[in-house]
Tab-separated table of C-alpha atoms in Angstrom:
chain	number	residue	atom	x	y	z
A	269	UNK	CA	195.064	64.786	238.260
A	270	UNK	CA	191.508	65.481	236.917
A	271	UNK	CA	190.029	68.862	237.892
A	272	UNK	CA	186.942	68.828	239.108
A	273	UNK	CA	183.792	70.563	237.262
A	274	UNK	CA	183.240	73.827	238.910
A	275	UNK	CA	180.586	76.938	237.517
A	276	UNK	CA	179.493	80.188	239.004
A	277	UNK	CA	177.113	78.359	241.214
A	278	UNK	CA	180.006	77.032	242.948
A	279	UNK	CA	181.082	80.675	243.802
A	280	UNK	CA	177.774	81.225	245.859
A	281	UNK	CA	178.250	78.240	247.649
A	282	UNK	CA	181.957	78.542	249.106
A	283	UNK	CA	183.332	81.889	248.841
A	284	UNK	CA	182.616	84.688	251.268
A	285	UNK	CA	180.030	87.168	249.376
A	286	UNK	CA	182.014	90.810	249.402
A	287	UNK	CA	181.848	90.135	245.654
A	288	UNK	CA	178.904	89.059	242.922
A	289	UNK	CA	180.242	88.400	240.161
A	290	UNK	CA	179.131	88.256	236.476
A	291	UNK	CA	177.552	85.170	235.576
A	292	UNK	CA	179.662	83.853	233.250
A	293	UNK	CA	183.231	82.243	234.040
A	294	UNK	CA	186.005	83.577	231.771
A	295	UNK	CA	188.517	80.955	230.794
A	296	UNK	CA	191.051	81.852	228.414
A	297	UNK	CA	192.088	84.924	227.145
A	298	UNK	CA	194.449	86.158	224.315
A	299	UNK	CA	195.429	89.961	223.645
A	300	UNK	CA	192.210	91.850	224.438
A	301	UNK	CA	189.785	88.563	223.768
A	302	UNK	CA	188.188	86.441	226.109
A	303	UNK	CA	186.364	83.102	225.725
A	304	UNK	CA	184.138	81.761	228.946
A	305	UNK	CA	183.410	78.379	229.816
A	306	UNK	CA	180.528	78.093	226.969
A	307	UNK	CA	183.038	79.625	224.438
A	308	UNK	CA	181.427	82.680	223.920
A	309	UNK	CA	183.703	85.351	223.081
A	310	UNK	CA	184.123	89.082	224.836
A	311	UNK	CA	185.964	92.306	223.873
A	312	UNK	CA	187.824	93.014	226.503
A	313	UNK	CA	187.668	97.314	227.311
A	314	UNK	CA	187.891	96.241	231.422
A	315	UNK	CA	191.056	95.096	231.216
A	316	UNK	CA	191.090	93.587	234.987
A	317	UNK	CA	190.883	97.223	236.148
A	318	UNK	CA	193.694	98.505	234.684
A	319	UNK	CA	195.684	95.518	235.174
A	320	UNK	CA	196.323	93.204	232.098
A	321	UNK	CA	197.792	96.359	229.988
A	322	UNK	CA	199.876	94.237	227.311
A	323	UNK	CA	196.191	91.935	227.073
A	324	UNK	CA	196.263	88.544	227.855
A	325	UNK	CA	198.779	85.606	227.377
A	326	UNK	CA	201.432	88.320	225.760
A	327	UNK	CA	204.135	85.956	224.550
A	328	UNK	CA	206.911	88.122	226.224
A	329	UNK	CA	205.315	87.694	229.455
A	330	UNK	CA	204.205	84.331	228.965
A	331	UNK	CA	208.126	83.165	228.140
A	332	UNK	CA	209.447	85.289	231.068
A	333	UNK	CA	207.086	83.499	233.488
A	334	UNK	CA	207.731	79.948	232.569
A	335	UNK	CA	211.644	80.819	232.429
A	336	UNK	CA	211.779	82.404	236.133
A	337	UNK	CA	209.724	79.569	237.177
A	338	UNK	CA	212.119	76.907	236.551
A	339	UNK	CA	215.081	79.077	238.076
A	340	UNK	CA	213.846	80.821	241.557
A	341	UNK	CA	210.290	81.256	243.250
A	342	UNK	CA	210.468	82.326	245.984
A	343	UNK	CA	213.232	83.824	248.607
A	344	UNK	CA	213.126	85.597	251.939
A	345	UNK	CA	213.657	88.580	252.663
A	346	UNK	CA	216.986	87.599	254.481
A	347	UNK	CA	218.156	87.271	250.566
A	348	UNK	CA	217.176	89.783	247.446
A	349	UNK	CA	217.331	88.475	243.994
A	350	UNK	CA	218.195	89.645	240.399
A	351	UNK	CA	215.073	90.655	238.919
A	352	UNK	CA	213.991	92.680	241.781
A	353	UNK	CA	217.133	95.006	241.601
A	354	UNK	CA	216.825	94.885	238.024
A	355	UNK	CA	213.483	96.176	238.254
A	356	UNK	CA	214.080	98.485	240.880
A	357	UNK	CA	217.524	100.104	238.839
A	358	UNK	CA	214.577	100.241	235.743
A	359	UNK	CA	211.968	101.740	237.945
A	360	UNK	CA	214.438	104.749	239.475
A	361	UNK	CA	216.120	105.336	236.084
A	362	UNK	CA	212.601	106.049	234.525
A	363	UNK	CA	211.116	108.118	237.469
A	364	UNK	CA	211.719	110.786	240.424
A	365	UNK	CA	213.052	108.188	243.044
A	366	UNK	CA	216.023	106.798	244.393
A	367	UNK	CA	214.672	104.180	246.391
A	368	UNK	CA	212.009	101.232	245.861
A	369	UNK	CA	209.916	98.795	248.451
A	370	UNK	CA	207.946	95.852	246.760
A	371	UNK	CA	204.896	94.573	247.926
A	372	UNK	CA	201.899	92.551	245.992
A	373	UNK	CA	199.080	94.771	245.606
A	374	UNK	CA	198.416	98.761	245.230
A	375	UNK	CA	196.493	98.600	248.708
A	376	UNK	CA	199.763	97.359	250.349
A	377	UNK	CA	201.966	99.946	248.388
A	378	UNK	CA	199.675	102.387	250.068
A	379	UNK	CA	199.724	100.698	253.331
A	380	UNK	CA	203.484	101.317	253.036
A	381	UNK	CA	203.362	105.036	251.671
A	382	UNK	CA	201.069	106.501	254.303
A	383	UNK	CA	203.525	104.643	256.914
A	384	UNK	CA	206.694	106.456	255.487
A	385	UNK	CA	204.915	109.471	255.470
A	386	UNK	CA	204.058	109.026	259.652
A	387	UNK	CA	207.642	107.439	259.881
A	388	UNK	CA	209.548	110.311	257.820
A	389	UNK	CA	207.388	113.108	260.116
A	390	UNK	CA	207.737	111.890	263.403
A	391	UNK	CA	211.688	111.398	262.678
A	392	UNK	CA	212.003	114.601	261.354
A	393	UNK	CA	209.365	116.564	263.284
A	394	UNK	CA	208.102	114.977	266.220
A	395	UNK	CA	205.143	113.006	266.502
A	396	UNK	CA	202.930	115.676	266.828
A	397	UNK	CA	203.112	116.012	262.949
A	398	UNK	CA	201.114	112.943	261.720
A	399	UNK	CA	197.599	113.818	260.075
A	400	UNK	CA	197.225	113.311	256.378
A	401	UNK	CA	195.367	114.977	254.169
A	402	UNK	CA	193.044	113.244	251.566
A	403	UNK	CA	190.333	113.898	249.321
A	404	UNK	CA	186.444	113.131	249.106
A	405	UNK	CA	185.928	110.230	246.387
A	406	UNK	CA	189.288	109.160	246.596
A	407	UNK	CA	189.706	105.316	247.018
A	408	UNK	CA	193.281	104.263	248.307
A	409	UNK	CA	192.554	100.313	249.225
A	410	UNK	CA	190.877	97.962	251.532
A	411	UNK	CA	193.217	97.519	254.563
A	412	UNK	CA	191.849	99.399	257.451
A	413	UNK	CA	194.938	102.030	257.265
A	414	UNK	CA	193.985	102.216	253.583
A	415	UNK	CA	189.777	102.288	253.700
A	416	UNK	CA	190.391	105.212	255.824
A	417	UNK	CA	192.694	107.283	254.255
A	418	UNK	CA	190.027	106.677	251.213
A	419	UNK	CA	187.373	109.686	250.728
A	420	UNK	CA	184.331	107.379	250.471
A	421	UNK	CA	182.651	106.918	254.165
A	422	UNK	CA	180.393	103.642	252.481
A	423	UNK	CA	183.910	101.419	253.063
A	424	UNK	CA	184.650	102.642	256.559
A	425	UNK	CA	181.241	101.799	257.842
A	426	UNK	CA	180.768	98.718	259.950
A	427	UNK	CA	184.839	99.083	260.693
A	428	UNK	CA	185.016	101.661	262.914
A	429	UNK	CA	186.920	103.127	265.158
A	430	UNK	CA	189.396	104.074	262.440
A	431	UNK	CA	192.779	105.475	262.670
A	432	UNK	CA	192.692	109.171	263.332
A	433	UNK	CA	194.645	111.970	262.148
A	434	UNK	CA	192.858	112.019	259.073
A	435	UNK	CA	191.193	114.861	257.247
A	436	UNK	CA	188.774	114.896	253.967
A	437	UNK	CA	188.627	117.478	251.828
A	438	UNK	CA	186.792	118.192	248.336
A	439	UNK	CA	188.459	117.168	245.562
A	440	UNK	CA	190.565	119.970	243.114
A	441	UNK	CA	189.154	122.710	246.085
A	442	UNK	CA	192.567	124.991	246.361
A	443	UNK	CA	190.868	127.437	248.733
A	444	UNK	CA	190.024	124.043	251.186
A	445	UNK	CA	193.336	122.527	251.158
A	446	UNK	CA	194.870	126.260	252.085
A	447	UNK	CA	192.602	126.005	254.959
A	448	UNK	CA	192.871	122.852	256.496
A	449	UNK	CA	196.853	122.800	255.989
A	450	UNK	CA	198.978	123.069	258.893
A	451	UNK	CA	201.736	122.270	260.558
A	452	UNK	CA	200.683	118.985	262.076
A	453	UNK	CA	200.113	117.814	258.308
A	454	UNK	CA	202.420	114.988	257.488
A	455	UNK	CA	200.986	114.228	253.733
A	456	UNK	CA	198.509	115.118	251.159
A	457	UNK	CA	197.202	112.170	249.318
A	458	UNK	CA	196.124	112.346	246.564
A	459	UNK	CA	195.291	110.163	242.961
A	460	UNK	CA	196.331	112.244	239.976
A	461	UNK	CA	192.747	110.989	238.107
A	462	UNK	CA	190.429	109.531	240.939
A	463	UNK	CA	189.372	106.062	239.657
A	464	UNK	CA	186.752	104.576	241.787
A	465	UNK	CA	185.403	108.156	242.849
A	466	UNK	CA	184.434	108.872	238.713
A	467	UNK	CA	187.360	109.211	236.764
A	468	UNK	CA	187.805	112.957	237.985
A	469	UNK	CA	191.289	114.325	236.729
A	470	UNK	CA	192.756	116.448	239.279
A	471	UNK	CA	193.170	120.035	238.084
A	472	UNK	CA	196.809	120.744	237.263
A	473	UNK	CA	196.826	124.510	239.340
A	474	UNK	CA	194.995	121.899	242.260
A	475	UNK	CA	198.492	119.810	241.790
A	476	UNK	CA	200.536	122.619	241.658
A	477	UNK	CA	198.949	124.163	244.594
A	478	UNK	CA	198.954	121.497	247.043
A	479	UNK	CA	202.810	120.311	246.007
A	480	UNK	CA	203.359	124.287	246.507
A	481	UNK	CA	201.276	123.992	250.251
A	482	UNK	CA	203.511	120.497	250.829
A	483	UNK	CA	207.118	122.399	250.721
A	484	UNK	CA	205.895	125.782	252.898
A	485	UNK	CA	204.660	123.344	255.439
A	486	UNK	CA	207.346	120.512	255.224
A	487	UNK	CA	204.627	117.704	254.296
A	488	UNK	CA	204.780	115.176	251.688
A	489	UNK	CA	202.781	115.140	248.599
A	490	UNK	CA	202.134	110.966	247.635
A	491	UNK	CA	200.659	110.435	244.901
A	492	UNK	CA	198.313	106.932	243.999
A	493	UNK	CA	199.559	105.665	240.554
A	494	UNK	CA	198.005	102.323	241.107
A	495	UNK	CA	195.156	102.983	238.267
A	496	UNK	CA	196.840	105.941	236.837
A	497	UNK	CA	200.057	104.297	236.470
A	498	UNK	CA	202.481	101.788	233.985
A	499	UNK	CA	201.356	104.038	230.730
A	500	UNK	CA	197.629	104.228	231.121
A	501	UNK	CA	197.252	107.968	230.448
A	502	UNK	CA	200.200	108.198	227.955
A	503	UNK	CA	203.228	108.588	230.019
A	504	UNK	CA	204.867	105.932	232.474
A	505	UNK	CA	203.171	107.688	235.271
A	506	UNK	CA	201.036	110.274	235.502
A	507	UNK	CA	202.663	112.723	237.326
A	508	UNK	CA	204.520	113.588	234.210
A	509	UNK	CA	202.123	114.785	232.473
A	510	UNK	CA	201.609	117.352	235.348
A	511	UNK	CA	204.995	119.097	235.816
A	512	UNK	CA	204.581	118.456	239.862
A	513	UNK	CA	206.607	115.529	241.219
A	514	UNK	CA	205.880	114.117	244.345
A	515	UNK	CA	207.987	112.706	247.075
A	516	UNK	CA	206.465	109.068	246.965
A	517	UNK	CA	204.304	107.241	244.357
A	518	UNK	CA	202.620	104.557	244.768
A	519	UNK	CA	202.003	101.807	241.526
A	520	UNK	CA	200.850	98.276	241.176
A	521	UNK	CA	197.867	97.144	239.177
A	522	UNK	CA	199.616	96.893	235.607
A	523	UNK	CA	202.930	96.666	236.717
A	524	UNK	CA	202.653	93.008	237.102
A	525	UNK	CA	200.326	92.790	233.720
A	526	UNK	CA	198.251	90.897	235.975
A	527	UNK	CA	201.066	89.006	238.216
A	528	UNK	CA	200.571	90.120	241.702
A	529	UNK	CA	203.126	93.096	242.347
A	530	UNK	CA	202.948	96.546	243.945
A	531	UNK	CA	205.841	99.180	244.860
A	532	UNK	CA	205.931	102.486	246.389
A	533	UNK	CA	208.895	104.803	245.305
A	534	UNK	CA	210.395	107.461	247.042
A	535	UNK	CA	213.265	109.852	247.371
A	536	UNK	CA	216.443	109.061	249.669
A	537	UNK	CA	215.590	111.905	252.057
A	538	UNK	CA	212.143	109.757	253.028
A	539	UNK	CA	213.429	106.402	252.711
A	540	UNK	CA	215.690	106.448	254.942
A	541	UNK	CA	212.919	106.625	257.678
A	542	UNK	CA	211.793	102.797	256.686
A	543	UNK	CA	214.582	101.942	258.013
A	544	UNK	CA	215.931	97.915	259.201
A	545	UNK	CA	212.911	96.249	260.719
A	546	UNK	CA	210.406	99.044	260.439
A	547	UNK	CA	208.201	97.165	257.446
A	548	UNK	CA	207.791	94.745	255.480
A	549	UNK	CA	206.503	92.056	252.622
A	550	UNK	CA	207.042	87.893	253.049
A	551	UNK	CA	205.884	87.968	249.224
A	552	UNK	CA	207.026	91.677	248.492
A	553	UNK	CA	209.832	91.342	245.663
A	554	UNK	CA	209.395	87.470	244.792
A	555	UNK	CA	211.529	87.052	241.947
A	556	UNK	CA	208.481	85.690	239.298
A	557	UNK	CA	206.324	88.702	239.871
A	558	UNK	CA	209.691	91.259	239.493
A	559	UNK	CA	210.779	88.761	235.929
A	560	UNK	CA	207.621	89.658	235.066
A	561	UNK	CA	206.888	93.263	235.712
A	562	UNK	CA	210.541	93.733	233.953
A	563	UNK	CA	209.532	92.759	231.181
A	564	UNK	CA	206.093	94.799	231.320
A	565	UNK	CA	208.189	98.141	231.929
A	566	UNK	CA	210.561	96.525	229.032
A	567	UNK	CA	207.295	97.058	226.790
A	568	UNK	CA	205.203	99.794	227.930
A	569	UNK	CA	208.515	102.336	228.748
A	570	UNK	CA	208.644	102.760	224.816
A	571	UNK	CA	208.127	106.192	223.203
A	572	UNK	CA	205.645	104.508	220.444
A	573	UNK	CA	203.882	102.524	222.785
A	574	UNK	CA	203.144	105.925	224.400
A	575	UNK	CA	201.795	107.707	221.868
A	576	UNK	CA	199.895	104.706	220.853
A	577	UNK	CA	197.677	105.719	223.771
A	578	UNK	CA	196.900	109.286	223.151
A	579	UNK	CA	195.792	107.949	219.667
A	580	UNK	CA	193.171	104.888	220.456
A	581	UNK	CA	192.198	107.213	223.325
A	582	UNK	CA	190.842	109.520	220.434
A	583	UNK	CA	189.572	106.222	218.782
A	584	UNK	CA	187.516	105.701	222.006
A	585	UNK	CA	186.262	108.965	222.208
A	586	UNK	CA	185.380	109.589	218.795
A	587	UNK	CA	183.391	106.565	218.916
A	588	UNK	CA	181.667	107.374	222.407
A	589	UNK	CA	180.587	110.939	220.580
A	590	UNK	CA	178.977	109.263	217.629
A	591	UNK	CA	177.072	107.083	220.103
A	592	UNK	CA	176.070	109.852	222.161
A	593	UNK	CA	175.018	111.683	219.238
A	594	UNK	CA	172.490	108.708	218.523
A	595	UNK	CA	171.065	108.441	222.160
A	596	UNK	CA	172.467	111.313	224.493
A	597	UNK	CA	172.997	109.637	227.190
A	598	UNK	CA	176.509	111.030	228.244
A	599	UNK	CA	176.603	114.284	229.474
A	600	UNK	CA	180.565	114.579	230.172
A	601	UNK	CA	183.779	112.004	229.032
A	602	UNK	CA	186.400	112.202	231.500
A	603	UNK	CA	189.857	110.641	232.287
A	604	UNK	CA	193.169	110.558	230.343
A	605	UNK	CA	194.872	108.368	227.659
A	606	UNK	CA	193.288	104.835	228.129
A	607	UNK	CA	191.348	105.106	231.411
A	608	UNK	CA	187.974	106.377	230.060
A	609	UNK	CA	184.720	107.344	231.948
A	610	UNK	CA	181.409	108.543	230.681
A	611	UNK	CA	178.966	109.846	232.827
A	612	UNK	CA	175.316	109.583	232.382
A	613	UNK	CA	172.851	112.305	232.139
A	614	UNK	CA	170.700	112.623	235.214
A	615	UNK	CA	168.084	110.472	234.229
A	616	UNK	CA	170.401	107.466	234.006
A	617	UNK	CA	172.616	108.050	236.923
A	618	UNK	CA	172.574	105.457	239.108
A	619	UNK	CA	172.264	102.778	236.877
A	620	UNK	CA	175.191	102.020	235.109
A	621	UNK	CA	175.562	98.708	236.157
A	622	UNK	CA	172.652	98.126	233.499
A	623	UNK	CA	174.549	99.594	230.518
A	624	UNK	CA	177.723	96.688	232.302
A	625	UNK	CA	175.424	93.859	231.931
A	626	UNK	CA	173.890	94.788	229.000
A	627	UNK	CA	177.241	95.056	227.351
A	628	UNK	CA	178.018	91.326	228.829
A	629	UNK	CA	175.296	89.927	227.280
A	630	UNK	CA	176.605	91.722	223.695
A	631	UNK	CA	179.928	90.353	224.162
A	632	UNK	CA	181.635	93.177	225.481
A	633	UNK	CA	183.684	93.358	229.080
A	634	UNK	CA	183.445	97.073	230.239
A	635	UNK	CA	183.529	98.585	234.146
A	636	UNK	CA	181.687	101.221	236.193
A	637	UNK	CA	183.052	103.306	238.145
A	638	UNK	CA	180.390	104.095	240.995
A	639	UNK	CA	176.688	104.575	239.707
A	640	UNK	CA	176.682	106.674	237.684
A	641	UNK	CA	179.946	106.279	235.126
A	642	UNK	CA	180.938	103.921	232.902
A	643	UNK	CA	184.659	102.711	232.526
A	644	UNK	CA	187.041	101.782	230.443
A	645	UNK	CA	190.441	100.608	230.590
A	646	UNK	CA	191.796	98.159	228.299
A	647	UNK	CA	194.937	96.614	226.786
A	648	UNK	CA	197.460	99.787	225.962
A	649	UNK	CA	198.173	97.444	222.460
A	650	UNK	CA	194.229	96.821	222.161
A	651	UNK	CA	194.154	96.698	218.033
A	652	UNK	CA	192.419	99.461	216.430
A	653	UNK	CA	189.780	96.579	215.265
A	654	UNK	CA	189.151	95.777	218.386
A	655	UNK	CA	188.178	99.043	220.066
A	656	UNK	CA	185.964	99.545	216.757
A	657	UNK	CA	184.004	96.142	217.506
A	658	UNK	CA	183.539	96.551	221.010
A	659	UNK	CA	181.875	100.185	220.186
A	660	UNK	CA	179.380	98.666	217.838
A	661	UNK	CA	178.916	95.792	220.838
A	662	UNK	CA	178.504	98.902	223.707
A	663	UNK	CA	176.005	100.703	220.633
A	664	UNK	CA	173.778	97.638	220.706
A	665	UNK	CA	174.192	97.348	224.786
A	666	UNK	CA	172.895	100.660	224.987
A	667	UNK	CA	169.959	99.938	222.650
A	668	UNK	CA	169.018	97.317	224.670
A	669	UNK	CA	168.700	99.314	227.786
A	670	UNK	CA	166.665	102.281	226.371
A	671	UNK	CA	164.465	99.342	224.840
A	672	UNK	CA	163.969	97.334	228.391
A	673	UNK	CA	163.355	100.181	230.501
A	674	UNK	CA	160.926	102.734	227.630
């Protein structure tokens, strides 16, 4: 069958506009390079969001794909299959939980969290205890249940009425959270770095605090791993790095190394409250996206893969000070191991999506995250060579801006 020409006009024409993307189509992509449909070629420091975190086309994943595919696609959930209980046994042996649900996306791993939470509450409590607490800049998905547990009002607008029950607070504010604790709180929500919001790390007396608030007032603390999550900031999840362990986590994003898959993990004492016929996932635990994400835990659950992180993180930053030092335009570089943010000094705050299409047109994929912040998250096995290049490529973005807009 011949495929049919298609190019980013065809985008405008016959898909609904929530997005606008770049004008280029990306094609192929190997490790952290990728080619578009003219052949130019792109550092990739975006890394789908957080997503492709072994870089494109890895062999291992490649091979595990193609195998799965000519064994088992797809099952009900009348039936479970091997590599979801393989991944599940891998998942609880390298974290807090006992228990796993699968699902295909972060949004529906928090979808499922914040239900548990309700679920575990009103069977332990009453119903009385159901409002969960969450935090200003927070993002936490796009399902209605999701968009309004989120702490940004500009994705609940036009959607309304919400669910209730449902309390913002400022972010790594101790003194707040005391306040507006009670005992009708069922959770406290919260992202261990906030992604979308700005890259803001939550402060580790913050974490201690509100898992400290969560046990003297028999809520749950869930933590969002989707960004943080699958060795982005050094560890397997985040929460390790924190000494605080919650009672679910929820992960996705480069679990699947860009396969579709999402999970939320939890303790036996919650799970039990999901129990027979209270949720579920037609998709959730397909047996190519659990081969897969195997496979990616296989790789990234490896003590030099690890600290691999914490040492092109200083390769990044290093190289983000000596630009700085040439045009001071950062005033502050936040985040942990390889999700990155740099904000921009006042006067260039609110235009970072300049300094992303700038960097396009130098042959470098980057990220925002809101105005005002530029992102990066790339491959965890990025080479050294290639974080180098794309700095000279952001260096020469950068010089283009100041140029266009003296």
């Amino acid at each position: 069958m011949t495929k049919q020409s298609v190019d980013r006009a065809v985008f405008d024409n016959v898909m609904v506009p929530n997005y606008n993307p770049q004008q280029m189509v990306p094609v192929r992509g190997r490790g952290s390079r990728i080619w578009d449909q003219d052949e130019n070629e792109y550092i990739d420091f975006a890394g789908g969001i957080a997503v492709t975190a072994l870089g494109h086309s890895h062999p291992a994943l490649v091979n595990t794909l193609k195998e799965q595919a000519e064994n088992l696609w797809h099952l009900s959930n009348v039936f479970t299959n091997e590599p979801a209980l393989r991944l599940a046994q891998k998942l609880t042996a390298a974290t807090f939980a006992d228990k796993v649900f699968f699902c295909n996306s972060g949004g529906e791993a928090n979808e499922a969290a914040f239900k548990l939470a309700r679920k575990y509450s009103y069977d332990n409590f009453g119903p009385q205890k159901h409002e969960i607490i969450s935090f200003e800049q927070s993002f936490h998905g796009r399902s209605l249940f999701t968009v309004s547990v989120g702490g940004q009002k500009k994705y609940r607008e036009g959607f309304e009425p919400v669910p209730a029950g449902i309390t913002h607070l400022p972010f790594n504010d101790i003194e707040a959270l005391k306040a507006a604790i009670s005992e009708r709180t069922c959770a406290v929500v919260m992202e261990p770095i906030q992604g979308e919001g700005g890259i803001i790390n939550a402060d580790p007396a913050f974490v201690k605090a509100a898992r400290e608030l969560c046990d003297e007032h028999n809520a749950l603390l869930v933590f969002d791993e989707i960004q943080t999550g699958v060795g982005r900031t050094g560890s397997l999840y985040a929460y390790q790095q924190l000494g605080v362990t919650p009672d679910i986590l929820t992960t996705a994003k480069a679990l699947g190394g860009g396969f579709p898959i999402g999970a939320m993990l939890t303790t036996d004492k919650c799970a039990v409250s999901l129990n027979f016929g209270t949720h579920g996932s037609t998709y959730g635990g397909n047996p190519l996206a659990c081969a897969v994400a195997e496979v990616v835990i296989d790789h990234i659950n490896q003590p030099e893969l690890l600290e691999g992180v914490s040492a092109k993180r200083k390769l990044f930053v290093d190289g983000l000070e000596a630009i700085n030092a040439k045009y001071g335009i950062f005033q502050d570089t936040r985040g942990l191991g390889l999700l990155i943010g740099v904000e921009l000094i006042e006067k260039w705050q609110g235009k970072a999506a300049l300094f992303m299409a700038a960097a396009r047109e130098q042959g470098l994929m980057m990220l925002v995250a809101g105005p005002k912040v530029l992102r990066m998250a790339p491959s965890l096995i990025i080479p050294d060579q290639d974080i180098v290049l794309g700095l000279e490529k952001l260096d020469a973005a950068i010089a283009q801006v100041l140029a266009s807009e003296a």
